[in-house]
Short mmCIF file of C-alpha atoms in Angstrom, two decimals:
data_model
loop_
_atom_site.label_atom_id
_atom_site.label_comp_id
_atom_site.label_asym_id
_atom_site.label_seq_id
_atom_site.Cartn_x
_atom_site.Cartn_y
_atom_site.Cartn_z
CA UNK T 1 9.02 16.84 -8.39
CA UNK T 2 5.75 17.58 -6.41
CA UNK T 3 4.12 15.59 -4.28
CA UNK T 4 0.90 14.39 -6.11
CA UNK T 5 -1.93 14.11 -3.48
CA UNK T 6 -4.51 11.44 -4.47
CA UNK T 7 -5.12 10.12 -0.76
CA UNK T 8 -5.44 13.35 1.72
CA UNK T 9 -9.16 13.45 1.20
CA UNK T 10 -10.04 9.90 1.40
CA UNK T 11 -7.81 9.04 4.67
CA UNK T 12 -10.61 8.18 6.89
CA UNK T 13 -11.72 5.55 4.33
CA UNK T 14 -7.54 4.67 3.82
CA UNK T 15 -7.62 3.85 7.59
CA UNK T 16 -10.80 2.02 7.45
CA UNK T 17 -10.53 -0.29 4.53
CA UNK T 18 -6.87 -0.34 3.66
CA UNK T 19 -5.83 -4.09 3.74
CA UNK T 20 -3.12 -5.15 6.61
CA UNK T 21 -0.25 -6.77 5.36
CA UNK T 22 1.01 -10.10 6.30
CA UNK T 23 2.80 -10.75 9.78
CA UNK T 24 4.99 -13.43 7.01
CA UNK T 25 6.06 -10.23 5.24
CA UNK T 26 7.54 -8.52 8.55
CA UNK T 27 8.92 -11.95 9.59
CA UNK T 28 10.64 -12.29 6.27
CA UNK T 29 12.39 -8.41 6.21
CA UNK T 30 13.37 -8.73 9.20
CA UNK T 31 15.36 -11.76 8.58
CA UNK T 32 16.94 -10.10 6.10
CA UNK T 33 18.22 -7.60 8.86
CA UNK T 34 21.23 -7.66 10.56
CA UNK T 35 19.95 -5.98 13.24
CA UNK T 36 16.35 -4.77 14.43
CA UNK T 37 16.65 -1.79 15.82
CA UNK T 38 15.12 1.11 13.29
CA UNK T 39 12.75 0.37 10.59
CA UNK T 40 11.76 3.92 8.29
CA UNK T 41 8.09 3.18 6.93
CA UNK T 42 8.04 5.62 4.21
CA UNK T 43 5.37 7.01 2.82
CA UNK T 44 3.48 4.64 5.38
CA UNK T 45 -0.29 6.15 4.80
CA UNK T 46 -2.41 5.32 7.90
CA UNK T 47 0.10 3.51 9.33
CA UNK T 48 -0.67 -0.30 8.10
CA UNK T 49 2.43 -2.07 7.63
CA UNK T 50 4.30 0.65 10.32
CA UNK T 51 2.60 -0.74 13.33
CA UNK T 52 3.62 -4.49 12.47
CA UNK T 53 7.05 -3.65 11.89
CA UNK T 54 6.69 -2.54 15.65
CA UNK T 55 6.17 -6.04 16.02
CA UNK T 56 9.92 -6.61 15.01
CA UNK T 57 11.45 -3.38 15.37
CA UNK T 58 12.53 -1.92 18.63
CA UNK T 59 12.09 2.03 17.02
CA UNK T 60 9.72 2.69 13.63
CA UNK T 61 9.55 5.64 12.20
CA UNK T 62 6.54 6.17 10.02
CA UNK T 63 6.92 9.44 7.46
CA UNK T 64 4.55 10.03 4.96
CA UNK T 65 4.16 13.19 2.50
CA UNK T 66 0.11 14.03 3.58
CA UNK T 67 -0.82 15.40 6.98
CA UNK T 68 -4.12 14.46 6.51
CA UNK T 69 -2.90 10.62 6.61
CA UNK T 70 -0.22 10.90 9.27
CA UNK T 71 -3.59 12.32 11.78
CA UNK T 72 -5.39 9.45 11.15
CA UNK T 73 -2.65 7.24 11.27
CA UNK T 74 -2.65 4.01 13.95
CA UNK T 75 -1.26 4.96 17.31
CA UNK T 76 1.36 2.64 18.59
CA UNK T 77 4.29 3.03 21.76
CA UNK T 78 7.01 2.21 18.80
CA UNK T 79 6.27 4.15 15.97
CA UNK T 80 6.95 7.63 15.86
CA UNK T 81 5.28 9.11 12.99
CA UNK T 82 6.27 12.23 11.20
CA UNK T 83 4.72 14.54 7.79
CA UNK T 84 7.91 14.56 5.43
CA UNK T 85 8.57 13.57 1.87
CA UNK T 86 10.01 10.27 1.13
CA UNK T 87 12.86 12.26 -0.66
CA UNK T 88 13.95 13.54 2.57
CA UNK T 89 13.44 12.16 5.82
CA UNK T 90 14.93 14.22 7.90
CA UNK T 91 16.75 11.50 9.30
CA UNK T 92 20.58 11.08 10.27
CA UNK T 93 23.33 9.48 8.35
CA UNK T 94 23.24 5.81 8.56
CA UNK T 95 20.74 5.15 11.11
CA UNK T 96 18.19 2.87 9.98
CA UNK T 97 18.22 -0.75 9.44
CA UNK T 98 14.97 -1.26 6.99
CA UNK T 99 13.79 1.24 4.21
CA UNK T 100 10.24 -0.34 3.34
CA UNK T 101 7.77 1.79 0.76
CA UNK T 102 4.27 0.33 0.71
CA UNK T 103 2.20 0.64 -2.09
CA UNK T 104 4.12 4.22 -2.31
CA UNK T 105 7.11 4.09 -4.13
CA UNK T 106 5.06 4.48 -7.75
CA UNK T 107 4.12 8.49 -6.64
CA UNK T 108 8.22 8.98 -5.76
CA UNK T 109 10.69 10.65 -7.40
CA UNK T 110 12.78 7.67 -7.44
CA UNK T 111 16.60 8.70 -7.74
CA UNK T 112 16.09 11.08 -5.10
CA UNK T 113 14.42 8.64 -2.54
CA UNK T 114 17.34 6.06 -3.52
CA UNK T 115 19.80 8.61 -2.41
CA UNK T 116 17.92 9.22 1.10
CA UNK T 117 17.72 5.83 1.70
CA UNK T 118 21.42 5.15 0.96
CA UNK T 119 22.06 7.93 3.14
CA UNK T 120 19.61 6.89 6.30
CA UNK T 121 20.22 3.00 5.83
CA UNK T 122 23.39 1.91 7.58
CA UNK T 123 25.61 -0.70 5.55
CA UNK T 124 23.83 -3.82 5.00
CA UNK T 125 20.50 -2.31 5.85
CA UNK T 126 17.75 -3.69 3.86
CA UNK T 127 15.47 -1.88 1.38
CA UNK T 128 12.15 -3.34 0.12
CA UNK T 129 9.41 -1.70 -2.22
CA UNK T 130 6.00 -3.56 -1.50
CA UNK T 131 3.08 -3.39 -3.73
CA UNK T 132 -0.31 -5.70 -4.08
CA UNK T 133 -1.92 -5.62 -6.91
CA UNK T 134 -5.93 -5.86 -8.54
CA UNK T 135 -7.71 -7.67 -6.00
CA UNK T 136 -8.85 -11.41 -6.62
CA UNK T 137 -12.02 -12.81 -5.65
CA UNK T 138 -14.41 -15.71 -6.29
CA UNK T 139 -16.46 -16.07 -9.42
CA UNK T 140 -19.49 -14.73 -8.13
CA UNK T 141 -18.07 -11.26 -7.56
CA UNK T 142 -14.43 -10.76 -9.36
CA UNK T 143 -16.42 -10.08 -12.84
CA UNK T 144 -17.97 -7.18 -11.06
CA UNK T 145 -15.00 -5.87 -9.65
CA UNK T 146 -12.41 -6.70 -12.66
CA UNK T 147 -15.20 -3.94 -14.93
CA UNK T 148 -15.42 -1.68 -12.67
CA UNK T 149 -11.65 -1.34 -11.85
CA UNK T 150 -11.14 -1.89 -15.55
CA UNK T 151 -14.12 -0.35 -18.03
CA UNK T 152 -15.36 1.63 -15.96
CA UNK T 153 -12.51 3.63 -14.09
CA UNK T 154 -9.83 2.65 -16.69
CA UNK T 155 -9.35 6.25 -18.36
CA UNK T 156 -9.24 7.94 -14.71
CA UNK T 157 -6.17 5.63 -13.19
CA UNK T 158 -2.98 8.20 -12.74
CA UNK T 159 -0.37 7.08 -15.21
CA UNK T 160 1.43 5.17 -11.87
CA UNK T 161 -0.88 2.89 -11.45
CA UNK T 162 0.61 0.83 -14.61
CA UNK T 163 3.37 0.33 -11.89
CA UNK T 164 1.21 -1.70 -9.57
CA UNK T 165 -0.05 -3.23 -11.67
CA UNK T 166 2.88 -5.34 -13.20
CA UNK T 167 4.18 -6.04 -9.81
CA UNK T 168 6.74 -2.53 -9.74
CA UNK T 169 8.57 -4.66 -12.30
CA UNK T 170 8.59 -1.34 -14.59
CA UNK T 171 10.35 0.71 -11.63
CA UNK T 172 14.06 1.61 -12.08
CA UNK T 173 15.60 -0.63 -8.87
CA UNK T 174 19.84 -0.19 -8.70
CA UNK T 175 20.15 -2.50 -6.41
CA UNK T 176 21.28 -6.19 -6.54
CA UNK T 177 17.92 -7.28 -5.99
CA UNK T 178 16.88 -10.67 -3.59
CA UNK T 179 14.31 -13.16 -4.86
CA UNK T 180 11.30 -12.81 -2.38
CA UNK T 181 9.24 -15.36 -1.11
CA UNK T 182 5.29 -15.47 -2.96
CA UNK T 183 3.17 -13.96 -0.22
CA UNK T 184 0.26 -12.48 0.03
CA UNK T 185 -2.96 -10.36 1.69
CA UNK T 186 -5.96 -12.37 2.29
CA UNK T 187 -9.03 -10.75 4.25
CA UNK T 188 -12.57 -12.21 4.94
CA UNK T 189 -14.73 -9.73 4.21
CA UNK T 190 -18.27 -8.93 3.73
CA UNK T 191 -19.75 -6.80 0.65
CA UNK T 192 -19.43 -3.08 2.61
CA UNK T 193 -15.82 -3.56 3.59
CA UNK T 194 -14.99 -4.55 -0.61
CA UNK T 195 -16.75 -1.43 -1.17
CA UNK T 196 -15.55 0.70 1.15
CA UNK T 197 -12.16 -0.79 0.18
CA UNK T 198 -12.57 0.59 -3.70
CA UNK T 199 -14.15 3.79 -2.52
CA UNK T 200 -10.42 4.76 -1.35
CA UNK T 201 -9.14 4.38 -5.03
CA UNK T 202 -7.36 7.18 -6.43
CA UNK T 203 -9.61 6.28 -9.58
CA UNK T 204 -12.54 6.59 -7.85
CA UNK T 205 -11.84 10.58 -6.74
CA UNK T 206 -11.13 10.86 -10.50
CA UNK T 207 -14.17 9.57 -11.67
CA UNK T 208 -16.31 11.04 -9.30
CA UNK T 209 -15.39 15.05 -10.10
CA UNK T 210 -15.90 13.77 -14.14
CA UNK T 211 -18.46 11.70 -13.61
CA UNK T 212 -20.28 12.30 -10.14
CA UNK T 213 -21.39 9.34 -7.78
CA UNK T 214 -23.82 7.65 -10.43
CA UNK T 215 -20.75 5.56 -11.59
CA UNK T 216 -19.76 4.10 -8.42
CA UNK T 217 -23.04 3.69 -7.11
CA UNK T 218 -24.03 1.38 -9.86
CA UNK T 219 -21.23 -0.69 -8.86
CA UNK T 220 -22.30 -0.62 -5.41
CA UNK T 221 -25.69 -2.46 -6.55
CA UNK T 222 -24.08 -4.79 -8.85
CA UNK T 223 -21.79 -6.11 -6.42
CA UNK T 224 -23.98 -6.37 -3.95
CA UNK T 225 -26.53 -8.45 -6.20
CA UNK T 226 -23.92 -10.83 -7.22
CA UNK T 227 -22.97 -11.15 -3.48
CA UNK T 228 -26.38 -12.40 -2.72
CA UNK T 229 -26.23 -12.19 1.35
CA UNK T 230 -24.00 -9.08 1.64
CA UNK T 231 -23.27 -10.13 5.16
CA UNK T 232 -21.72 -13.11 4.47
CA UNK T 233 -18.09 -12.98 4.49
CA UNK T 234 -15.81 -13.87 1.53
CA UNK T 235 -11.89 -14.62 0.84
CA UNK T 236 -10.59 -11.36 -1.28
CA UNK T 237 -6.69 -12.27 -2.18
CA UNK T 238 -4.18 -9.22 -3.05
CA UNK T 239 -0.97 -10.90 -4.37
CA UNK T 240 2.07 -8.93 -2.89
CA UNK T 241 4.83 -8.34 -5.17
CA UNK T 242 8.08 -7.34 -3.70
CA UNK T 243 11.65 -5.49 -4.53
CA UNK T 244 14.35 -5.76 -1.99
CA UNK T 245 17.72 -5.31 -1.95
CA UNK T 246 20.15 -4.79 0.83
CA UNK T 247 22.18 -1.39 0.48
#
């Protein structure tokens, strides 16, 4: 299976404007641990969730399957960062005590990354996909966003995306799974960081080489009319839906 490379030219923007996940969410996998010393953030992007596992983890190692992301990825003295597939980490036998995929495990090939992380994870060591959904807003602006996401760049989601979007319920997961916590992202933010946010959607690339800009500019206007002062901050909610499983 090859890696399919929707991000590489939008990294900047992925650092920028990806949401940061919730210190709760960290808290709660490393409860689950029975020990904190080596968290594997695969397929770990910019580096978002990696650098708050540092928060909990003694030794994270970040991989992810794009060079382009792993150069712009957030520097930190506990998280070693590396380009490699999440099929194969390079990684010894039974070394790691949390496997966490962020918003990543939809573009795997699945069996194969089960196997490395049965091989990497020592016994007991904890495994969690993590995935947020369509973002939420307040009535003013979530019409805007819910047609543009939906009518507008519907036909140019990749196939995967049906995977976020019900919560990686649809995701073969052999595990005996653990009933997670509800959690979620919340960010206050004003009208350029939503936008910049959706300008990092694999959709978006889509759309543009179809389409060109005119698409996504519109939106731009719309949203910011129905924001009214596009300086003033708002609450935008992405629901996190979680698989874990201890191996």
């Amino acid at each position: 299976m090859s890696f399919k490379d929707h991000f590489s030219a939008s990294s900047a923007g992925y650092a920028a404007y990806r949401p940061t996940y919730p210190h709760t969410l960290v808290d709660y996998l490393a409860s689950l641990c029975a020990r904190t010393d080596v968290a594997l953030d695969v397929g770990c992007g910019t580096g978002q969730l990696s650098v708050l596992l540092a928060d909990r983890f003694t030794r994270v190692i970040a991989t992810d399957a794009s060079a382009q992301q792993i150069e712009k990825a957030e520097p930190h003295a506990r998280v070693e960062y590396r380009v490699a597939p999440a099929e194969n980490s390079g990684l010894p036998d039974q070394s790691v005590d949390l496997i966490t995929a962020a918003q990543a495990a939809h573009w795997f090939d699945l069996p194969a990354f089960y196997a490395e992380a049965r091989r990497v994870g020592k016994p007991g060591a904890v495994l969690a996909l993590i995935t947020y959904g369509v973002v939420q807003a307040d009535p003013d602006i979530d019409p805007v966003i819910q047609h543009f996401y939906k009518a507008v760049l519907g036909a140019h989601w990749p196939p995967e995306r049906r995977h976020v979007e019900v919560g990686y319920r649809s995701l073969e997961f052999p595990f005996h799974e653990l009933t997670a916590p509800p959690m979620a992202i919340e960010v206050d933010w004003r009208a350029s960081d939503l936008i910049g946010y959706a300008d990092t959607w694999s959709a978006v690339r889509a759309a543009e080489k179809a389409l060109g800009r005119a698409p996504i500019e519109a939106f731009k206007r719309d949203l910011i009319e129905a924001w009214r002062d596009p300086e003033m901050r708002r609450i935008i909610r992405f629901p996190l839906s979680l698989r874990v499983a201890k191996l």
